[in-house]
Coordinates of C-alpha atoms and ligand atoms in Angstrom, one line a residue:
M1 CA 223.8 37.6 188.2
E2 CA 223.1 37.0 191.9
N3 CA 224.3 40.5 192.5
L4 CA 222.1 41.9 189.8
I5 CA 219.1 40.1 191.2
K6 CA 220.0 41.4 194.7
L7 CA 220.1 45.0 193.3
A8 CA 216.8 44.4 191.5
R9 CA 215.2 43.1 194.7
E10 CA 216.4 46.2 196.5
G11 CA 215.0 48.4 193.7
R12 CA 218.5 49.5 192.7
L13 CA 218.7 47.7 189.4
E14 CA 219.3 50.8 187.4
Q15 CA 222.5 51.5 189.2
G16 CA 223.5 47.9 188.8
L17 CA 223.0 48.0 185.1
G18 CA 224.4 51.4 184.7
L19 CA 221.1 52.6 183.2
T20 CA 220.4 56.2 182.9
F21 CA 216.9 57.8 183.0
G22 CA 215.6 61.2 182.4
Q23 CA 215.9 61.6 186.1
T24 CA 217.3 59.5 188.9
H25 CA 214.7 58.4 191.3
R26 CA 214.8 56.3 194.5
P27 CA 212.1 54.3 196.0
N28 CA 210.8 55.7 199.3
Q29 CA 211.2 59.3 198.3
A30 CA 208.0 61.0 197.5
Q31 CA 208.1 63.3 194.5
R32 CA 206.0 64.1 191.4
V33 CA 207.8 63.3 188.1
S34 CA 207.1 63.5 184.5
Y35 CA 208.5 60.8 182.2
D36 CA 209.5 61.3 178.7
I37 CA 208.6 58.1 176.8
E38 CA 211.7 58.7 174.6
E39 CA 213.9 58.6 177.7
L40 CA 212.1 55.5 179.2
T41 CA 212.5 53.4 176.1
K42 CA 215.4 54.7 174.0
N43 CA 217.9 52.2 175.3
Y44 CA 215.6 49.2 175.1
R45 CA 214.1 49.3 171.6
V46 CA 213.6 45.9 170.0
G47 CA 214.1 45.4 166.3
S48 CA 212.6 42.5 164.3
K49 CA 213.0 38.8 165.0
A50 CA 215.3 36.6 162.8
D51 CA 212.4 35.9 160.4
G52 CA 211.8 39.6 160.0
S53 CA 208.5 39.6 162.0
P54 CA 208.0 42.0 164.9
Y55 CA 208.2 41.1 168.6
R56 CA 204.7 40.8 170.0
F57 CA 203.1 41.1 173.4
Q58 CA 200.0 39.9 175.1
I59 CA 198.8 41.3 178.5
L60 CA 196.3 39.3 180.4
T61 CA 194.5 41.6 182.8
Y62 CA 192.7 40.6 186.0
G63 CA 190.7 42.6 188.5
C64 CA 189.6 46.2 188.6
Q65 CA 189.5 49.1 186.2
M66 CA 192.7 50.5 187.8
N67 CA 194.4 47.4 186.4
E68 CA 192.7 47.7 183.0
H69 CA 194.1 51.2 182.9
D70 CA 197.6 50.1 184.0
T71 CA 197.5 47.6 181.1
E72 CA 197.0 50.5 178.7
V73 CA 200.0 52.3 180.2
M74 CA 202.2 49.1 179.8
A75 CA 200.9 48.5 176.3
G76 CA 202.0 52.1 175.5
L77 CA 205.5 51.4 176.9
L78 CA 205.8 48.1 175.0
T79 CA 204.6 49.7 171.8
A80 CA 207.2 52.5 172.2
M81 CA 209.8 49.8 172.6
G82 CA 208.9 48.4 169.2
Y83 CA 206.6 45.6 170.3
E84 CA 203.3 45.0 168.5
A85 CA 200.1 43.5 170.1
A86 CA 199.8 39.8 169.6
S87 CA 196.5 38.2 168.4
S88 CA 196.8 35.4 171.0
E89 CA 199.1 34.1 173.6
A90 CA 200.4 31.5 171.1
D91 CA 201.5 34.4 168.9
A92 CA 203.3 36.4 171.7
D93 CA 207.0 36.8 172.6
F94 CA 206.1 38.4 175.9
I95 CA 203.1 37.4 178.0
L96 CA 202.4 39.7 180.9
F97 CA 200.0 38.8 183.7
N98 CA 198.6 42.0 185.2
T99 CA 197.2 40.5 188.4
C100 CA 194.7 41.1 191.2
A101 CA 195.2 40.1 194.8
V102 CA 191.8 41.0 196.2
R103 CA 190.6 37.5 196.5
E104 CA 192.4 34.1 196.5
N105 CA 190.5 32.7 193.5
A106 CA 191.8 35.5 191.3
E107 CA 195.3 34.5 192.3
D108 CA 194.7 30.8 191.7
K109 CA 193.5 31.6 188.2
V110 CA 196.7 33.4 187.4
F111 CA 198.9 30.6 188.6
G112 CA 196.7 28.1 186.7
E113 CA 197.2 30.2 183.5
I114 CA 201.0 30.5 184.0
G115 CA 201.2 26.7 184.3
R116 CA 198.9 26.2 181.3
L117 CA 200.8 28.5 179.0
R118 CA 204.3 27.3 180.0
P119 CA 204.5 24.8 177.1
L120 CA 204.4 27.7 174.7
K121 CA 208.1 28.3 175.6
N122 CA 209.0 25.0 173.9
R123 CA 207.6 26.4 170.6
N124 CA 209.1 29.8 171.0
P125 CA 212.4 29.9 172.9
E126 CA 212.3 33.7 172.9
L127 CA 209.0 33.8 174.8
L128 CA 209.2 35.6 178.2
F129 CA 206.6 35.5 181.0
G130 CA 206.1 38.5 183.2
L131 CA 203.9 39.0 186.4
C132 CA 203.0 42.4 187.6
G133 CA 200.1 44.1 189.4
C134 CA 198.9 43.6 193.0
M135 CA 199.9 40.0 193.4
A136 CA 203.5 40.9 192.7
Q137 CA 203.5 43.2 195.7
E138 CA 203.0 40.2 198.0
A139 CA 206.0 38.5 199.6
G140 CA 204.2 35.2 199.5
V141 CA 203.7 35.4 195.8
Q142 CA 207.3 36.4 195.1
K143 CA 208.4 33.3 197.1
M144 CA 205.9 31.1 195.2
V145 CA 207.3 32.3 191.8
R146 CA 210.9 31.7 192.9
E147 CA 210.1 28.2 194.2
K148 CA 207.3 26.9 192.0
F149 CA 207.2 29.0 188.8
P150 CA 210.9 29.7 188.1
W151 CA 210.1 30.0 184.3
V152 CA 208.5 33.3 185.0
D153 CA 211.2 35.7 183.7
L154 CA 210.1 39.0 185.2
V155 CA 208.2 40.2 188.3
F156 CA 207.6 43.9 189.0
G157 CA 205.1 45.7 191.2
T158 CA 202.5 48.4 191.1
H159 CA 204.9 51.2 192.0
N160 CA 207.5 50.7 189.2
I161 CA 205.5 50.2 186.1
H162 CA 207.6 52.8 184.3
R163 CA 210.6 50.4 184.8
L164 CA 209.1 47.9 182.4
P165 CA 211.4 48.7 179.4
A166 CA 214.6 48.4 181.5
L167 CA 213.4 45.3 183.4
L168 CA 212.2 43.5 180.3
H169 CA 215.6 44.2 178.7
A170 CA 217.3 42.8 181.8
A171 CA 215.0 39.7 181.8
K172 CA 216.0 38.9 178.2
A173 CA 219.6 38.7 179.2
S174 CA 219.0 36.8 182.4
T175 CA 218.6 33.1 183.0
E176 CA 217.0 33.8 186.3
T177 CA 213.8 35.6 187.3
V178 CA 214.4 39.4 187.4
M179 CA 212.4 40.7 190.3
E180 CA 212.0 44.4 191.1
V181 CA 209.2 45.2 193.5
W182 CA 209.1 48.5 195.5
D183 CA 207.3 48.4 198.7
K184 CA 206.3 52.1 198.6
A185 CA 205.2 54.5 195.9
P186 CA 208.1 56.8 195.2
E187 CA 206.3 59.2 193.1
T188 CA 203.1 60.2 191.3
V189 CA 203.9 59.8 187.7
E190 CA 202.5 62.1 185.1
D191 CA 202.6 61.9 181.3
W192 CA 202.3 58.1 181.0
P193 CA 202.4 56.9 177.5
K194 CA 199.1 55.0 177.0
L195 CA 197.7 52.7 174.4
R196 CA 194.0 53.1 175.0
K197 CA 191.9 50.0 174.4
D198 CA 188.8 52.0 173.3
S199 CA 188.3 55.2 171.3
I200 CA 185.0 56.1 173.0
R201 CA 185.6 55.5 176.7
A202 CA 188.8 56.5 178.5
W203 CA 189.9 56.0 182.1
V204 CA 191.8 58.8 183.9
N205 CA 193.6 58.2 187.1
I206 CA 192.9 60.9 189.7
Q207 CA 194.3 59.2 192.7
Y208 CA 196.4 56.2 193.6
G209 CA 196.4 54.0 196.7
C210 CA 194.0 53.8 199.7
N211 CA 194.3 54.8 203.3
K212 CA 191.2 53.2 204.6
F213 CA 192.6 49.8 205.8
C214 CA 189.4 47.9 205.8
T215 CA 190.5 44.8 207.7
Y216 CA 189.7 42.3 204.9
C217 CA 191.4 44.3 202.1
I218 CA 194.9 43.9 200.7
V219 CA 194.7 47.0 198.5
P220 CA 196.3 49.5 200.9
Y221 CA 199.3 47.2 201.1
T222 CA 199.6 46.5 197.3
R223 CA 198.8 50.0 196.1
G224 CA 200.2 52.1 198.9
V225 CA 198.9 55.3 200.6
E226 CA 196.6 57.7 198.8
R227 CA 198.3 60.1 196.4
S228 CA 196.2 62.5 194.3
R229 CA 197.2 63.8 191.0
L230 CA 197.2 67.6 190.6
P231 CA 193.9 68.9 189.3
E232 CA 195.6 70.8 186.4
D233 CA 197.2 67.6 185.2
I234 CA 193.9 65.7 185.3
V235 CA 192.1 68.5 183.5
A236 CA 194.8 68.7 180.8
E237 CA 194.5 64.9 180.3
V238 CA 190.7 65.1 180.0
E239 CA 191.0 68.1 177.6
Q240 CA 193.3 66.1 175.4
L241 CA 191.0 63.1 175.4
V242 CA 188.0 65.3 174.5
A243 CA 190.1 66.7 171.6
E244 CA 190.8 63.2 170.5
G245 CA 187.1 62.4 170.3
F246 CA 186.6 60.3 173.5
R247 CA 183.0 60.6 174.7
E248 CA 183.0 59.1 178.1
I249 CA 185.7 59.7 180.8
T250 CA 185.8 57.6 184.0
L251 CA 187.8 59.2 186.8
L252 CA 189.5 56.4 188.6
G253 CA 190.7 56.1 192.2
Q254 CA 190.4 53.5 195.0
N255 CA 188.6 56.1 197.1
V256 CA 187.7 59.0 194.9
N257 CA 185.9 61.1 197.5
D258 CA 189.2 61.3 199.4
Y259 CA 190.6 63.0 196.3
G260 CA 192.7 66.0 197.2
V261 CA 192.9 65.3 200.9
D262 CA 196.7 64.9 200.6
L263 CA 196.9 68.1 198.4
G264 CA 194.9 70.3 200.7
T265 CA 193.9 72.7 198.0
V266 CA 191.1 70.9 196.2
N267 CA 188.4 68.3 196.9
F268 CA 186.6 65.8 194.7
A269 CA 183.4 67.9 194.4
Q270 CA 185.5 70.8 193.1
L271 CA 187.4 68.5 190.7
L272 CA 184.1 67.1 189.3
R273 CA 182.8 70.6 188.7
R274 CA 186.1 71.6 186.9
V275 CA 186.0 68.5 184.7
N276 CA 182.3 69.1 184.0
E277 CA 183.2 72.6 182.6
I278 CA 185.7 71.3 180.0
P279 CA 184.4 72.4 176.6
G280 CA 183.1 69.5 174.5
I281 CA 183.0 67.0 177.5
D282 CA 180.3 64.5 177.1
R283 CA 179.9 61.9 179.9
I284 CA 181.8 61.7 183.1
R285 CA 181.8 58.7 185.4
F286 CA 183.8 58.0 188.6
T287 CA 184.7 55.0 190.6
T288 CA 185.0 54.0 193.4
S289 CA 183.5 56.1 196.0
N290 CA 183.3 55.3 199.7
P291 CA 180.2 56.1 201.9
W292 CA 182.5 57.8 204.3
N293 CA 183.3 61.4 203.5
F294 CA 180.5 61.4 200.8
T295 CA 179.7 65.0 201.5
D296 CA 176.6 67.1 200.8
E297 CA 178.9 69.2 198.7
L298 CA 179.8 66.2 196.6
I299 CA 176.1 65.1 196.2
E300 CA 175.3 68.7 195.0
A301 CA 178.3 68.7 192.6
I302 CA 177.0 65.4 191.0
A303 CA 173.4 66.7 190.9
E304 CA 174.4 70.0 189.3
S305 CA 177.0 68.8 186.9
E306 CA 175.1 68.0 183.7
H307 CA 177.8 65.8 182.2
V308 CA 178.2 63.7 185.4
A309 CA 176.2 60.5 184.8
E310 CA 173.7 59.5 187.5
H311 CA 175.4 56.4 188.7
I312 CA 177.1 56.0 192.0
H313 CA 178.9 52.8 193.0
L314 CA 178.8 52.9 196.8
P315 CA 180.2 49.7 198.4
V316 CA 178.3 48.9 201.7
Q317 CA 180.0 45.6 202.3
S318 CA 177.6 44.5 205.1
G319 CA 174.3 45.6 206.7
N320 CA 175.3 44.8 210.2
N321 CA 177.0 47.4 212.5
E322 CA 179.1 44.8 214.4
I323 CA 180.5 43.4 211.2
L324 CA 181.0 46.9 209.7
R325 CA 183.0 47.8 212.9
R326 CA 185.1 44.7 212.6
M327 CA 185.7 45.4 208.9
N328 CA 186.9 48.9 210.0
R329 CA 184.4 50.5 207.7
S330 CA 183.9 54.0 208.9
H331 CA 180.2 53.9 208.4
T332 CA 177.2 52.3 210.2
R333 CA 174.1 50.9 208.6
E334 CA 172.1 54.0 209.7
Y335 CA 174.7 56.4 208.3
Y336 CA 174.6 54.5 205.0
L337 CA 170.8 54.4 204.7
K338 CA 170.6 58.1 205.5
L339 CA 173.3 58.8 202.8
V340 CA 171.2 56.9 200.2
D341 CA 168.2 58.9 201.1
K342 CA 170.1 62.2 200.7
I343 CA 171.5 61.0 197.4
R344 CA 168.1 60.0 196.1
A345 CA 166.5 63.2 197.2
K346 CA 169.0 65.3 195.3
I347 CA 169.6 63.0 192.3
P348 CA 166.2 61.4 191.6
N349 CA 167.2 59.2 188.6
V350 CA 170.3 57.9 190.3
S351 CA 171.4 54.4 189.7
L352 CA 173.0 52.9 192.8
T353 CA 175.3 49.8 192.8
T354 CA 177.3 48.3 195.6
D355 CA 179.8 45.7 196.8
I356 CA 178.9 43.2 199.5
I357 CA 181.0 40.6 201.3
V358 CA 179.3 37.6 202.9
G359 CA 181.0 35.2 205.3
F360 CA 183.3 37.7 206.9
P361 CA 184.9 36.1 210.0
G362 CA 182.4 35.9 212.8
E363 CA 179.4 36.7 210.6
T364 CA 176.3 34.9 212.0
E365 CA 173.0 34.1 210.3
A366 CA 171.5 37.1 212.2
H367 CA 174.3 39.4 210.9
F368 CA 173.6 38.2 207.4
Q369 CA 169.9 38.8 207.8
D370 CA 170.8 42.5 208.4
T371 CA 172.6 42.6 205.1
L372 CA 169.6 41.0 203.3
A373 CA 167.3 43.5 205.0
L374 CA 169.5 46.4 203.9
V375 CA 169.6 45.2 200.3
R376 CA 165.8 44.9 200.3
E377 CA 165.5 48.3 201.8
V378 CA 167.9 50.2 199.5
E379 CA 167.0 48.3 196.4
F380 CA 170.3 48.6 194.6
D381 CA 170.2 48.5 190.8
N382 CA 173.1 46.0 190.9
A383 CA 175.4 44.4 193.5
F384 CA 178.8 42.8 193.2
T385 CA 178.7 40.1 195.8
F386 CA 181.7 38.1 197.2
I387 CA 182.5 35.4 199.7
Y388 CA 185.1 36.7 202.1
S389 CA 188.6 35.5 201.1
P390 CA 191.3 35.7 203.8
R391 CA 194.3 37.7 202.6
E392 CA 197.7 37.1 204.2
N393 CA 198.9 39.9 206.5
T394 CA 195.5 41.7 206.7
P395 CA 194.0 41.9 210.2
A396 CA 190.8 39.9 209.4
A397 CA 192.9 36.9 208.3
N398 CA 193.4 36.3 212.0
F399 CA 189.9 36.8 213.2
P400 CA 188.1 33.7 214.5
D401 CA 185.5 32.2 212.1
S402 CA 182.9 29.6 212.7
A403 CA 180.7 29.5 209.6
T404 CA 181.3 26.7 207.2
E405 CA 182.1 27.1 203.5
A406 CA 178.7 25.6 202.6
E407 CA 177.0 28.2 204.8
K408 CA 178.9 31.0 203.2
K409 CA 178.0 29.7 199.7
D410 CA 174.4 29.5 200.7
R411 CA 174.5 33.1 202.0
L412 CA 175.9 34.2 198.7
R413 CA 173.2 32.3 196.8
R414 CA 170.4 33.8 198.9
L415 CA 171.8 37.3 198.6
N416 CA 172.1 37.0 194.9
E417 CA 168.6 35.7 194.6
V418 CA 167.2 38.8 196.4
Q419 CA 169.4 41.2 194.4
Y420 CA 168.6 39.5 191.0
E421 CA 164.9 39.9 191.7
I422 CA 165.4 43.6 192.4
S423 CA 167.6 44.2 189.4
L424 CA 165.0 42.5 187.1
R425 CA 162.2 44.5 188.7
H426 CA 164.0 47.8 188.1
N427 CA 164.8 46.8 184.5
Q428 CA 161.2 45.7 183.9
A429 CA 160.0 49.1 185.0
L430 CA 161.8 50.4 181.8
Q431 CA 159.7 48.2 179.5
G432 CA 158.3 50.4 176.7
K433 CA 160.3 53.4 177.9
I434 CA 162.8 55.3 175.7
V435 CA 166.3 55.6 177.1
E436 CA 169.3 57.5 175.9
V437 CA 172.3 55.2 175.0
L438 CA 175.9 56.1 174.2
V439 CA 176.8 53.5 171.6
E440 CA 180.0 51.7 172.5
G441 CA 180.2 49.2 169.6
E442 CA 179.1 45.8 168.5
S443 CA 177.8 43.4 171.2
R444 CA 180.2 40.7 172.2
T445 CA 178.2 37.9 170.7
N446 CA 176.4 39.3 167.7
R447 CA 177.9 41.7 165.1
D448 CA 174.5 42.9 164.0
V449 CA 173.6 44.0 167.5
L450 CA 175.1 47.2 169.1
S451 CA 175.8 47.7 172.7
G452 CA 175.9 50.8 174.8
R453 CA 175.0 52.2 178.2
T454 CA 172.5 54.5 179.7
R455 CA 173.7 57.3 181.9
G456 CA 172.7 55.1 184.8
N457 CA 175.2 52.5 183.5
R458 CA 172.6 50.0 182.3
L459 CA 173.8 47.8 179.5
V460 CA 171.5 48.1 176.4
L461 CA 171.6 45.8 173.3
F462 CA 169.8 46.7 170.1
P463 CA 170.1 46.0 166.4
G464 CA 171.9 48.8 164.5
D465 CA 174.7 49.8 162.3
L466 CA 178.2 50.3 163.6
S467 CA 178.3 53.8 162.1
L468 CA 176.4 54.8 165.2
R469 CA 179.4 54.1 167.4
G470 CA 180.2 57.0 169.7
Q471 CA 176.8 58.6 169.2
H472 CA 173.9 59.1 171.6
V473 CA 170.8 57.3 170.4
Q474 CA 167.3 56.8 171.7
V475 CA 166.3 53.2 172.3
E476 CA 162.9 51.8 173.2
I477 CA 163.2 49.0 175.7
T478 CA 161.4 45.9 174.5
E479 CA 162.9 43.1 176.5
P480 CA 164.3 43.9 180.0
Q481 CA 166.3 41.2 181.6
T482 CA 168.2 40.9 184.9
F483 CA 171.6 42.1 183.7
L484 CA 170.7 44.0 180.5
L485 CA 168.0 45.7 178.5
K486 CA 167.2 44.7 174.9
G487 CA 165.5 47.2 172.7
R488 CA 165.1 48.8 169.3
L489 CA 166.4 52.0 167.9
V490 CA 163.9 54.9 167.8
Q491 CA 164.4 57.0 164.6
A492 CA 164.9 60.7 165.0
N493 CA 161.5 61.6 163.6
E494 CA 159.5 58.6 165.0
V495 CA 156.6 59.2 167.2
V496 CA 156.3 56.6 170.0
S497 CA 153.1 56.2 171.8
Ligands
5AD501 N1 187.4 39.0 200.3 C1 186.3 39.1 199.5 N2 186.0 40.3 198.9 C2 186.8 41.3 199.0 N3 186.8 42.6 198.6 C3 187.9 43.2 199.0 N4 188.7 42.4 199.7 C4 188.0 41.2 199.8 C5 188.3 40.0 200.4 N5 189.4 39.8 201.2 C6 185.7 43.1 197.8 C7 185.1 44.3 198.4 C8 185.5 45.5 197.6 C9 185.6 44.8 196.2 C10 186.5 45.5 195.2 O1 186.2 43.5 196.5 O2 183.7 44.2 198.4 O3 184.6 46.6 197.6
SF4_502 FE1 190.0 48.1 200.2 FE2 188.5 49.5 202.0 FE3 190.4 50.8 200.5 FE4 188.2 49.9 199.3 S1 188.3 51.5 200.9 S2 190.4 49.7 198.6 S3 187.8 48.0 200.4 S4 190.8 49.2 202.1

């Protein structure tokens, strides 16, 4: 078993187990491969349990949309193995934590949950725990699992998701944690099997990894260097989704406006235009874009592509040039403000959202005031705000810091206060107006209320019948709030004054 674990750690488990795949692949060797789900799962199918019931899985997903989408891929693999989705953790035979490493509190939450759910193993001796996603890429987390959470049966990283069937099979036979984490992306995988969560909105990966190396961020280490999918593969996937009836496609990448840089034959603006031309396509979104390399060509492509929604998430992180420089952001405050002006000039109804970090090492009250001033000046529609969280092995983790935790919390509170006031004011401007909403389904808390989003990505709640799911409807805004708009359905022939 030691030997097997050693092979697994070195990413050579398949040789160790004598497993055969559609093709042999080695970590550290860049290539583009296509997997056949049949090949990936045929040796690892599960039958029924002793009582005749199926094996069931539950995936707990943390973090960004990239992770949400990886969960769909893993759910697809597990389903092909013969697993069914469990209704709760208590009902599952395999609980998989798909984790996020961007901030420490997300990591603490995962370890807390792993501890909390451990007793389920007493009730179900067949229950296996797995940990994957960005946390699994961290050496510190691997060590922590070995030392403090040895009841976790399987650990695998972001670069070998396709190995899940083989690794789960190995974990079942092993009394020790099976760990297989590759430190580099060996390939860009096409043709993932996916079990999509939604039937209206779908995510499509266009690019993996990030080359930006912002000094606070762990993502370039956990997700590897930027790799773009081929445009024809992306277009084919979107065409298929359109044919299946999906209404909204979100193109996903850590840094979408760098899409194609590694291919050298296409850029993001061209890709957007190509996707926009797909017959039957309804709404297109993309995330996340970086202020750097947000070209005039891209602004024009967004403005001129009728299906591309008017929403740009444009993380600014700080409003102070000294902090931006230390963050290794490639933009300055002035560059960012000019970019916002250019975007607003070309796309008048655009909804702009951002990410901001407060309490970056060395941030003074004066630096923070620059951030507040930028937020007031830009007037974002919404902002995701965070207190800086030191991440092991990232440059900023070693930067000197003098602000106290209380000061950082206070900055976050003051920043949110400013932003909430702006968000509410922007939403109040829609009072009595009619907005177009793509109906996504029932609201989370009330089955008689539908929820959907405007093109600008504003959440709208209104009473209505579920038969409207997937349709575009007109809603009059009657009760704007800070984070959502409440309204009423406007009938097709209704005249609203
Ligand atoms: N601490 C706090 N926030 C972070 N982010 C990334 N790394 C950190 C960190 N170490 C934030 C950034 C990024 C968003 C996804 O998470 O604002 O845009
Ligand atoms: Fe992290 Fe910066 Fe890359 Fe965004 S652009 S994923 S913040 S390194």
